[in-house]
mmCIF file of C-alpha atoms in Angstrom:
data_model
loop_
_atom_site.group_PDB
_atom_site.id
_atom_site.type_symbol
_atom_site.label_atom_id
_atom_site.label_comp_id
_atom_site.label_asym_id
_atom_site.label_seq_id
_atom_site.Cartn_x
_atom_site.Cartn_y
_atom_site.Cartn_z
ATOM 1 C CA MET P 1 117.396 82.670 78.668
ATOM 2 C CA ALA P 2 115.499 80.897 75.951
ATOM 3 C CA TRP P 3 111.833 81.306 75.847
ATOM 4 C CA ASN P 4 111.120 77.602 76.327
ATOM 5 C CA THR P 5 113.456 77.017 79.283
ATOM 6 C CA PRO P 6 111.612 75.138 82.161
ATOM 7 C CA GLY P 7 110.607 77.493 84.935
ATOM 8 C CA SER P 8 110.761 80.645 82.715
ATOM 9 C CA ASP P 9 107.736 82.698 81.823
ATOM 10 C CA ASN P 10 108.066 85.454 79.271
ATOM 11 C CA SER P 11 105.099 87.236 80.681
ATOM 12 C CA GLY P 12 106.467 86.886 84.228
ATOM 13 C CA SER P 13 103.165 85.621 85.588
ATOM 14 C CA GLY P 14 103.929 81.863 85.770
ATOM 15 C CA ARG P 15 106.856 81.889 88.240
ATOM 16 C CA GLY P 16 106.535 79.395 91.146
ATOM 17 C CA ARG P 17 103.672 77.365 89.652
ATOM 18 C CA PRO P 18 103.954 73.631 89.018
ATOM 19 C CA PRO P 19 104.675 72.651 85.449
ATOM 20 C CA ARG P 20 101.814 71.857 83.246
ATOM 21 C CA ARG P 21 101.009 68.261 82.514
ATOM 22 C CA ARG P 22 102.550 67.050 79.333
ATOM 23 C CA PRO P 23 100.159 65.346 77.006
ATOM 24 C CA GLY P 24 100.776 61.617 76.747
ATOM 25 C CA GLY P 25 102.478 61.215 80.215
ATOM 26 C CA ASN P 26 101.958 58.045 82.355
ATOM 27 C CA GLY P 27 100.815 57.695 86.019
ATOM 28 C CA ILE P 28 104.333 57.364 87.481
ATOM 29 C CA ASP P 29 105.370 60.682 86.045
ATOM 30 C CA ASP P 30 102.304 62.259 87.599
ATOM 31 C CA VAL P 31 103.188 60.887 91.026
ATOM 32 C CA LEU P 32 106.780 62.092 90.721
ATOM 33 C CA ASP P 33 105.611 65.481 89.640
ATOM 34 C CA ARG P 34 103.327 65.724 92.633
ATOM 35 C CA LEU P 35 106.149 64.723 95.014
ATOM 36 C CA ARG P 36 108.399 67.329 93.471
ATOM 37 C CA GLY P 37 105.722 69.901 93.992
ATOM 38 C CA LEU P 38 105.132 68.773 97.587
ATOM 39 C CA PHE P 39 108.785 68.904 98.640
ATOM 40 C CA GLY P 40 109.766 71.953 96.624
ATOM 41 C CA GLY P 41 111.053 70.320 93.499
ATOM 42 C CA GLN P 42 110.756 73.642 91.536
ATOM 43 C CA GLY P 43 113.390 76.283 91.686
ATOM 44 C CA GLY P 44 113.052 79.027 94.198
ATOM 45 C CA GLY P 45 111.653 76.829 97.053
ATOM 46 C CA GLY P 46 114.728 74.723 98.055
ATOM 47 C CA GLY P 47 114.622 75.485 101.809
ATOM 48 C CA GLY P 48 111.064 74.311 102.288
ATOM 49 C CA GLY P 49 111.694 71.120 100.326
ATOM 50 C CA VAL P 50 114.566 69.950 102.595
ATOM 51 C CA GLY P 51 112.451 70.423 105.688
ATOM 52 C CA ARG P 52 109.716 68.362 104.207
ATOM 53 C CA TRP P 53 112.173 65.533 103.455
ATOM 54 C CA VAL P 54 113.460 65.645 107.026
ATOM 55 C CA LEU P 55 109.924 65.391 108.368
ATOM 56 C CA LEU P 56 109.233 62.404 106.097
ATOM 57 C CA VAL P 57 112.357 60.553 107.243
ATOM 58 C CA LEU P 58 111.534 61.273 110.874
ATOM 59 C CA ALA P 59 107.978 59.984 110.425
ATOM 60 C CA LEU P 60 109.218 56.785 108.812
ATOM 61 C CA TRP P 61 111.769 56.243 111.592
ATOM 62 C CA LEU P 62 109.127 56.724 114.273
ATOM 63 C CA ALA P 63 106.794 54.310 112.519
ATOM 64 C CA PHE P 64 109.378 51.545 112.154
ATOM 65 C CA ASN P 65 110.802 52.083 115.675
ATOM 66 C CA SER P 66 107.410 52.014 117.369
ATOM 67 C CA PHE P 67 106.104 48.899 115.600
ATOM 68 C CA LEU P 68 107.242 45.553 117.027
ATOM 69 C CA LEU P 69 106.393 42.078 115.738
ATOM 70 C CA VAL P 70 106.936 39.176 118.163
ATOM 71 C CA ASN P 71 107.137 35.659 116.721
ATOM 72 C CA GLU P 72 105.296 32.668 118.118
ATOM 73 C CA GLN P 73 108.439 31.273 119.787
ATOM 74 C CA GLN P 74 109.453 34.605 121.290
ATOM 75 C CA ARG P 75 108.562 36.854 124.207
ATOM 76 C CA ALA P 76 109.581 40.529 124.269
ATOM 77 C CA VAL P 77 110.746 42.301 127.425
ATOM 78 C CA VAL P 78 110.020 46.032 127.122
ATOM 79 C CA LEU P 79 112.277 48.476 129.006
ATOM 80 C CA ARG P 80 111.294 52.082 129.604
ATOM 81 C CA PHE P 81 114.359 54.195 130.229
ATOM 82 C CA GLY P 82 116.213 50.969 131.130
ATOM 83 C CA GLN P 83 113.632 49.760 133.665
ATOM 84 C CA PHE P 84 111.329 46.769 133.165
ATOM 85 C CA ALA P 85 107.919 47.855 131.913
ATOM 86 C CA ARG P 86 106.039 44.845 130.525
ATOM 87 C CA ILE P 87 106.264 41.564 128.587
ATOM 88 C CA LEU P 88 104.835 41.333 125.088
ATOM 89 C CA GLN P 89 103.258 38.115 123.899
ATOM 90 C CA PRO P 90 103.465 36.853 120.281
ATOM 91 C CA GLY P 91 101.865 39.187 117.742
ATOM 92 C CA PRO P 92 102.133 42.799 116.465
ATOM 93 C CA HIS P 93 102.666 45.506 119.100
ATOM 94 C CA PHE P 94 103.416 49.229 119.369
ATOM 95 C CA LYS P 95 105.798 50.840 121.825
ATOM 96 C CA LEU P 96 107.379 54.181 122.377
ATOM 97 C CA PRO P 97 110.363 54.810 120.114
ATOM 98 C CA TRP P 98 113.917 54.726 121.227
ATOM 99 C CA PRO P 99 115.276 56.071 123.549
ATOM 100 C CA PHE P 100 112.016 56.018 125.492
ATOM 101 C CA GLU P 101 111.402 52.258 125.252
ATOM 102 C CA THR P 102 113.505 49.324 124.071
ATOM 103 C CA ALA P 103 112.563 45.662 123.602
ATOM 104 C CA ILE P 104 114.615 42.520 124.174
ATOM 105 C CA LYS P 105 113.311 39.428 122.387
ATOM 106 C CA ILE P 106 113.722 36.095 124.220
ATOM 107 C CA ASN P 107 113.185 32.679 122.642
ATOM 108 C CA ALA P 108 110.945 31.154 125.311
ATOM 109 C CA THR P 109 110.089 27.836 123.618
ATOM 110 C CA GLU P 110 113.534 26.719 122.462
ATOM 111 C CA ILE P 111 114.869 23.662 124.277
ATOM 112 C CA LYS P 112 118.504 24.256 125.148
ATOM 113 C CA THR P 113 120.932 21.474 126.030
ATOM 114 C CA PHE P 114 123.909 21.319 128.342
ATOM 115 C CA GLY P 115 126.110 18.233 128.469
ATOM 116 C CA THR P 116 129.465 17.417 129.996
ATOM 117 C CA ASN P 117 131.496 14.626 131.573
ATOM 118 C CA VAL P 118 132.755 15.157 135.101
ATOM 119 C CA PRO P 119 134.719 12.953 137.580
ATOM 120 C CA VAL P 120 132.879 12.483 140.878
ATOM 121 C CA LEU P 121 133.882 10.875 144.186
ATOM 122 C CA THR P 122 131.317 8.413 145.578
ATOM 123 C CA SER P 123 130.495 7.772 149.226
ATOM 124 C CA ASP P 124 132.635 4.613 149.276
ATOM 125 C CA GLU P 125 135.651 6.633 148.060
ATOM 126 C CA ASN P 126 135.618 5.548 144.416
ATOM 127 C CA ILE P 127 136.073 7.899 141.467
ATOM 128 C CA VAL P 128 133.642 7.533 138.602
ATOM 129 C CA GLN P 129 133.222 9.460 135.353
ATOM 130 C CA VAL P 130 129.590 10.620 135.123
ATOM 131 C CA GLU P 131 128.057 11.968 131.921
ATOM 132 C CA ILE P 132 125.498 14.755 132.455
ATOM 133 C CA ASN P 133 122.797 15.799 129.985
ATOM 134 C CA VAL P 134 120.452 18.675 130.936
ATOM 135 C CA GLN P 135 117.635 20.087 128.784
ATOM 136 C CA TYR P 136 116.006 23.359 129.794
ATOM 137 C CA ARG P 137 114.057 26.369 128.499
ATOM 138 C CA VAL P 138 113.098 29.882 129.581
ATOM 139 C CA SER P 139 110.000 30.014 131.765
ATOM 140 C CA ASP P 140 110.102 33.638 133.019
ATOM 141 C CA PRO P 141 111.651 36.173 130.586
ATOM 142 C CA GLN P 142 111.842 38.918 133.225
ATOM 143 C CA LYS P 143 113.867 36.756 135.644
ATOM 144 C CA TYR P 144 115.931 35.407 132.775
ATOM 145 C CA VAL P 145 117.015 38.954 131.840
ATOM 146 C CA PHE P 146 117.223 40.628 135.251
ATOM 147 C CA GLY P 147 117.342 37.787 137.818
ATOM 148 C CA SER P 148 120.998 36.880 137.303
ATOM 149 C CA ARG P 149 123.966 38.100 135.324
ATOM 150 C CA ASP P 150 124.186 34.944 133.150
ATOM 151 C CA ALA P 151 121.364 32.445 133.630
ATOM 152 C CA ASN P 152 122.894 29.820 131.316
ATOM 153 C CA ALA P 153 126.219 29.819 133.162
ATOM 154 C CA MET P 154 124.348 29.688 136.454
ATOM 155 C CA LEU P 155 122.490 26.571 135.272
ATOM 156 C CA GLN P 156 125.725 24.844 134.254
ATOM 157 C CA GLN P 157 127.365 25.461 137.610
ATOM 158 C CA ALA P 158 124.236 24.432 139.519
ATOM 159 C CA ALA P 159 123.930 21.210 137.459
ATOM 160 C CA LEU P 160 127.529 20.199 138.203
ATOM 161 C CA SER P 161 127.110 20.954 141.899
ATOM 162 C CA THR P 162 123.844 19.016 142.129
ATOM 163 C CA VAL P 163 125.204 15.914 140.366
ATOM 164 C CA ARG P 164 128.326 15.915 142.543
ATOM 165 C CA GLU P 165 126.188 16.079 145.665
ATOM 166 C CA GLN P 166 123.818 13.286 144.620
ATOM 167 C CA VAL P 167 126.594 10.971 143.429
ATOM 168 C CA GLY P 168 128.703 11.769 146.498
ATOM 169 C CA ARG P 169 125.916 10.446 148.711
ATOM 170 C CA SER P 170 125.647 7.156 146.789
ATOM 171 C CA THR P 171 127.844 4.109 146.475
ATOM 172 C CA LEU P 172 129.618 3.014 143.337
ATOM 173 C CA ASP P 173 127.200 0.135 142.712
ATOM 174 C CA THR P 174 124.258 2.534 142.870
ATOM 175 C CA VAL P 175 125.886 4.951 140.439
ATOM 176 C CA LEU P 176 126.728 2.180 137.965
ATOM 177 C CA GLY P 177 123.463 0.255 138.169
ATOM 178 C CA ALA P 178 120.697 2.551 139.498
ATOM 179 C CA ARG P 179 121.195 5.982 137.991
ATOM 180 C CA ASN P 180 117.512 6.649 137.255
ATOM 181 C CA ALA P 181 116.705 7.417 140.886
ATOM 182 C CA LEU P 182 119.762 9.651 141.103
ATOM 183 C CA ALA P 183 118.683 11.550 137.974
ATOM 184 C CA VAL P 184 115.197 12.183 139.380
ATOM 185 C CA SER P 185 116.476 13.525 142.700
ATOM 186 C CA ALA P 186 119.156 15.601 140.947
ATOM 187 C CA ARG P 187 116.548 17.171 138.674
ATOM 188 C CA GLU P 188 114.357 18.201 141.600
ATOM 189 C CA GLN P 189 117.290 19.673 143.488
ATOM 190 C CA LEU P 190 118.555 21.511 140.399
ATOM 191 C CA GLN P 191 115.133 23.076 139.804
ATOM 192 C CA ASN P 192 114.982 24.254 143.399
ATOM 193 C CA SER P 193 118.426 25.836 143.024
ATOM 194 C CA LEU P 194 117.429 27.622 139.798
ATOM 195 C CA ASP P 195 114.306 28.998 141.454
ATOM 196 C CA ALA P 196 116.339 30.220 144.414
ATOM 197 C CA TYR P 197 118.845 31.927 142.069
ATOM 198 C CA ARG P 198 116.002 33.621 140.085
ATOM 199 C CA THR P 199 117.281 32.403 136.732
ATOM 200 C CA GLY P 200 113.867 32.114 135.072
ATOM 201 C CA LEU P 201 114.761 28.657 133.712
ATOM 202 C CA VAL P 202 112.896 25.389 133.996
ATOM 203 C CA VAL P 203 114.565 21.983 133.651
ATOM 204 C CA THR P 204 112.655 19.723 131.283
ATOM 205 C CA GLU P 205 114.983 16.718 131.468
ATOM 206 C CA LEU P 206 118.092 15.611 133.361
ATOM 207 C CA ASN P 207 119.772 12.337 132.494
ATOM 208 C CA LEU P 208 122.863 10.469 133.583
ATOM 209 C CA PRO P 209 123.243 8.297 130.474
ATOM 210 C CA ASN P 210 126.632 6.869 131.297
ATOM 211 C CA ALA P 211 128.840 6.267 134.294
ATOM 212 C CA ARG P 212 132.148 4.504 133.965
ATOM 213 C CA PRO P 213 135.284 4.134 136.047
ATOM 214 C CA PRO P 214 138.561 5.810 135.128
ATOM 215 C CA GLU P 215 140.621 4.204 132.414
ATOM 216 C CA GLU P 216 143.301 3.097 134.896
ATOM 217 C CA VAL P 217 140.939 0.710 136.713
ATOM 218 C CA LYS P 218 138.551 -0.102 133.883
ATOM 219 C CA PRO P 219 139.543 -3.833 133.584
ATOM 220 C CA ALA P 220 138.773 -4.447 137.262
ATOM 221 C CA PHE P 221 135.392 -2.761 136.924
ATOM 222 C CA ASP P 222 134.643 -4.808 133.829
ATOM 223 C CA ASP P 223 135.231 -7.951 135.871
ATOM 224 C CA VAL P 224 132.858 -6.646 138.533
ATOM 225 C CA ASN P 225 130.189 -5.914 135.940
ATOM 226 C CA SER P 226 130.627 -9.382 134.453
ATOM 227 C CA ALA P 227 130.198 -10.952 137.889
ATOM 228 C CA GLN P 228 127.093 -8.876 138.474
ATOM 229 C CA GLN P 229 125.622 -10.042 135.183
ATOM 230 C CA ASP P 230 126.402 -13.659 136.074
ATOM 231 C CA LYS P 231 124.691 -13.141 139.402
ATOM 232 C CA ASP P 232 121.586 -11.751 137.741
ATOM 233 C CA ARG P 233 121.573 -14.629 135.250
ATOM 234 C CA LEU P 234 121.804 -17.251 137.994
ATOM 235 C CA ILE P 235 119.056 -15.545 139.944
ATOM 236 C CA SER P 236 116.840 -15.565 136.859
ATOM 237 C CA GLU P 237 117.531 -19.245 136.234
ATOM 238 C CA ALA P 238 116.808 -20.090 139.880
ATOM 239 C CA GLU P 239 113.538 -18.187 139.759
ATOM 240 C CA ALA P 240 112.571 -19.996 136.552
ATOM 241 C CA TYR P 241 113.421 -23.359 138.118
ATOM 242 C CA ALA P 242 111.448 -22.472 141.234
ATOM 243 C CA ALA P 243 108.498 -21.454 139.090
ATOM 244 C CA GLN P 244 108.612 -24.898 137.478
ATOM 245 C CA VAL P 245 109.298 -27.073 140.527
ATOM 246 C CA VAL P 246 107.167 -25.369 143.152
ATOM 247 C CA PRO P 247 103.831 -26.021 141.365
ATOM 248 C CA GLU P 248 104.777 -29.670 140.867
ATOM 249 C CA ALA P 249 105.732 -30.032 144.530
ATOM 250 C CA ARG P 250 102.500 -28.377 145.578
ATOM 251 C CA GLY P 251 100.511 -30.713 143.337
ATOM 252 C CA GLN P 252 102.317 -33.754 144.738
ATOM 253 C CA ALA P 253 101.747 -32.519 148.283
ATOM 254 C CA ALA P 254 98.053 -32.034 147.545
ATOM 255 C CA ARG P 255 97.860 -35.565 146.109
ATOM 256 C CA VAL P 256 99.577 -37.060 149.166
ATOM 257 C CA ARG P 257 97.299 -35.062 151.422
ATOM 258 C CA THR P 258 94.253 -36.285 149.540
ATOM 259 C CA VAL P 259 95.415 -39.910 149.746
ATOM 260 C CA ALA P 260 96.106 -39.541 153.465
ATOM 261 C CA GLU P 261 92.691 -38.027 154.049
ATOM 262 C CA GLY P 262 91.096 -40.895 152.120
ATOM 263 C CA TYR P 263 93.049 -43.444 154.155
ATOM 264 C CA ARG P 264 92.040 -41.688 157.329
ATOM 265 C CA ASP P 265 88.364 -41.682 156.361
ATOM 266 C CA ALA P 266 88.534 -45.352 155.325
ATOM 267 C CA SER P 267 90.282 -46.352 158.558
ATOM 268 C CA VAL P 268 87.794 -44.449 160.668
ATOM 269 C CA SER P 269 84.877 -45.932 158.768
ATOM 270 C CA ARG P 270 86.343 -49.429 159.065
ATOM 271 C CA ALA P 271 86.923 -48.985 162.789
ATOM 272 C CA GLU P 272 83.414 -47.667 163.286
ATOM 273 C CA GLY P 273 82.031 -50.600 161.281
ATOM 274 C CA ASP P 274 84.042 -53.109 163.347
ATOM 275 C CA ALA P 275 82.845 -51.465 166.537
ATOM 276 C CA ASP P 276 79.224 -51.662 165.393
ATOM 277 C CA ARG P 277 79.729 -55.307 164.347
ATOM 278 C CA PHE P 278 81.257 -56.151 167.706
ATOM 279 C CA SER P 279 78.321 -54.499 169.446
ATOM 280 C CA LEU P 280 75.897 -56.570 167.365
ATOM 281 C CA LEU P 281 77.877 -59.758 168.102
ATOM 282 C CA VAL P 282 77.725 -59.014 171.803
ATOM 283 C CA ASP P 283 73.974 -58.658 171.607
ATOM 284 C CA GLN P 284 73.678 -61.911 169.643
ATOM 285 C CA TYR P 285 76.024 -63.702 172.054
ATOM 286 C CA LYS P 286 73.854 -62.674 174.964
ATOM 287 C CA ASP P 287 70.797 -64.085 173.221
ATOM 288 C CA ALA P 288 72.395 -67.380 171.925
ATOM 289 C CA PRO P 289 75.886 -67.968 173.284
ATOM 290 C CA GLU P 290 76.462 -71.492 171.857
ATOM 291 C CA VAL P 291 75.255 -70.695 168.363
ATOM 292 C CA THR P 292 77.203 -67.459 168.221
ATOM 293 C CA ARG P 293 80.388 -69.079 169.534
ATOM 294 C CA LYS P 294 80.193 -71.865 166.949
ATOM 295 C CA ARG P 295 79.478 -69.459 164.102
ATOM 296 C CA LEU P 296 82.437 -67.308 165.079
ATOM 297 C CA TRP P 297 84.678 -70.370 165.227
ATOM 298 C CA LEU P 298 83.578 -71.529 161.777
ATOM 299 C CA GLU P 299 84.090 -68.068 160.261
ATOM 300 C CA THR P 300 87.539 -67.820 161.783
ATOM 301 C CA VAL P 301 88.603 -71.270 160.590
ATOM 302 C CA GLN P 302 87.247 -70.519 157.128
ATOM 303 C CA GLU P 303 89.180 -67.252 156.974
ATOM 304 C CA VAL P 304 92.409 -68.868 158.119
ATOM 305 C CA LEU P 305 92.185 -71.925 155.861
ATOM 306 C CA SER P 306 91.230 -69.893 152.794
ATOM 307 C CA GLY P 307 94.676 -68.380 152.687
ATOM 308 C CA ASN P 308 96.798 -71.501 153.386
ATOM 309 C CA ARG P 309 97.884 -74.681 151.601
ATOM 310 C CA LYS P 310 95.457 -77.580 151.700
ATOM 311 C CA ILE P 311 96.552 -80.821 153.400
ATOM 312 C CA VAL P 312 94.280 -83.868 153.165
ATOM 313 C CA GLY P 313 94.819 -86.660 155.673
ATOM 314 C CA GLY P 314 93.624 -90.300 155.284
ATOM 315 C CA ASP P 315 92.871 -93.111 157.723
ATOM 316 C CA SER P 316 96.299 -94.665 157.155
ATOM 317 C CA ARG P 317 97.922 -91.408 158.296
ATOM 318 C CA GLN P 318 98.960 -90.560 154.749
ATOM 319 C CA LEU P 319 99.239 -86.747 154.142
ATOM 320 C CA ILE P 320 98.915 -85.518 150.589
ATOM 321 C CA TYR P 321 99.574 -81.928 149.518
ATOM 322 C CA VAL P 322 96.808 -80.694 147.229
ATOM 323 C CA PRO P 323 97.688 -77.435 145.435
ATOM 324 C CA MET P 324 94.552 -75.343 144.861
ATOM 325 C CA ASP P 325 94.297 -73.540 141.559
ATOM 326 C CA GLY P 326 93.290 -69.925 141.955
ATOM 327 C CA ALA P 327 94.690 -69.617 145.460
ATOM 328 C CA PRO P 328 96.487 -66.343 146.003
ATOM 329 C CA GLU P 329 100.232 -66.554 145.455
ATOM 330 C CA GLY P 330 102.168 -66.633 148.688
ATOM 331 C CA SER P 331 98.989 -66.805 150.824
ATOM 332 C CA GLY P 332 99.434 -68.194 154.286
ATOM 333 C CA ARG P 333 103.224 -67.722 154.129
ATOM 334 C CA SER P 334 105.446 -65.031 155.406
ATOM 335 C CA SER P 335 107.271 -62.634 153.094
ATOM 336 C CA GLY P 336 110.477 -64.619 153.489
ATOM 337 C CA SER P 337 109.009 -68.006 152.440
ATOM 338 C CA THR P 338 109.751 -69.607 149.061
ATOM 339 C CA ASN P 339 107.377 -69.941 146.139
ATOM 340 C CA THR P 340 104.604 -72.606 146.245
ATOM 341 C CA SER P 341 105.903 -74.296 143.080
ATOM 342 C CA SER P 342 109.254 -74.861 144.766
ATOM 343 C CA ALA P 343 107.761 -76.387 147.941
ATOM 344 C CA PRO P 344 108.438 -80.170 148.158
ATOM 345 C CA LEU P 345 105.470 -82.472 147.879
ATOM 346 C CA LEU P 346 104.798 -84.934 150.707
ATOM 347 C CA THR P 347 104.804 -88.458 149.303
ATOM 348 C CA PRO P 348 102.986 -91.374 150.980
ATOM 349 C CA GLU P 349 106.295 -93.119 151.676
ATOM 350 C CA MET P 350 107.504 -90.114 153.603
ATOM 351 C CA LEU P 351 104.332 -89.767 155.625
ATOM 352 C CA SER P 352 103.121 -93.448 156.137
ATOM 353 C CA PRO P 353 104.438 -95.342 159.210
ATOM 354 C CA ASP P 354 106.515 -98.538 158.959
ATOM 355 C CA THR P 355 104.018 -101.452 158.681
ATOM 356 C CA SER P 356 106.560 -104.127 159.645
ATOM 357 C CA SER P 357 107.222 -102.548 162.932
ATOM 358 C CA ALA P 358 103.545 -101.879 163.426
ATOM 359 C CA THR P 359 102.509 -105.643 163.197
ATOM 360 C CA GLN P 360 104.856 -106.732 165.939
ATOM 361 C CA PRO P 361 104.074 -105.492 169.400
ATOM 362 C CA PRO P 362 106.922 -103.799 171.128
ATOM 363 C CA SER P 363 108.950 -105.885 173.538
ATOM 364 C CA ARG P 364 108.408 -105.219 177.145
ATOM 365 C CA THR P 365 111.324 -104.898 179.446
ATOM 366 C CA GLU P 366 111.235 -106.790 182.710
ATOM 367 C CA ARG P 367 110.671 -104.527 185.614
ATOM 368 C CA THR P 368 112.745 -105.183 188.707
ATOM 369 C CA PRO P 369 110.701 -106.217 191.720
ATOM 370 C CA ARG P 370 110.129 -103.559 194.207
ATOM 371 C CA PRO P 371 111.441 -104.278 197.702
ATOM 372 C CA ALA P 372 108.772 -105.299 200.145
ATOM 373 C CA GLY P 373 110.011 -103.475 203.108
ATOM 374 C CA ARG P 374 111.542 -100.194 203.949
ATOM 375 C CA PRO P 375 115.287 -100.328 203.891
ATOM 376 C CA GLU P 376 116.902 -99.971 207.169
ATOM 377 C CA VAL P 377 118.906 -97.018 207.833
ATOM 378 C CA ASN P 378 122.058 -97.296 209.780
ATOM 379 C CA ARG P 379 121.902 -94.931 212.610
#
């Protein structure tokens, strides 16, 4: 052996000691040299170095197996010898290493979706294709893992059963036109079923976005939908027309009512005034009968003549029609009489008597003498 071979000592006193530091070495070489010395990197100590490496690997495995980091969207279910122990919330945690404890991470905030299209029989014996859309998430990780064998499959079967039950209780018109109420009731029933099955799931949304008849009878259903739309349109137009006409009719009725009330008040007031006037006339008639009678006669004649045509008569019995300007048109005549301008004027020749016949006295016929005695009667 050469005198400068590593690990050799000519004096025999340096065996088993770490090598001396070489001048000019860096920090990494120092660290490596120390690790070699710790795990028996020098010759003659190989058995102790392997044991130290085994202990280091075991320590690292225990450290990594005991440390657990749970994300914000996750929850960790810890099992101790296969039995539920606890639930870990988001953050760093420590647990016993395998096989003592194991952890199952569950995404508790992820919204999962299940959708399908299923034929359903309605209560009025019609088949309709109903589209189902369910959104759900994990609410209880323990029940989700241990409550059922497959919680997702359980939800799918429960959703189909619930929709079939709700649609089977409804008519075809309800399924085609009022699916919102069906979706709400189906969601409540589905949640109750999931709670009873211990699935650990919560339904966030259940929709029935589409419902259509089978392709074989689709044209007939399209005609029905068109008729329904026409019905709704006519109803809307009728309501709009009613909204326009009803206020006008109410206003006209109010106007007629107001006019009638005014006429009633005027008639009552006029009747009360006539009654009071008659009472006053009675009192005046009791005090001065002749004067009151004459005044009433003059007022009556004046009222009658003021609305009639004026006829002036002379001493020679000539009647002349005198039209009065300003007289009311058609006054003193019935509704069926002719206009005043078309009435014939009375000329003096038509109204004056025959003067020739008036100068000569009428001839007297000779009266037969009356018998002096009573005629005898043959007995």
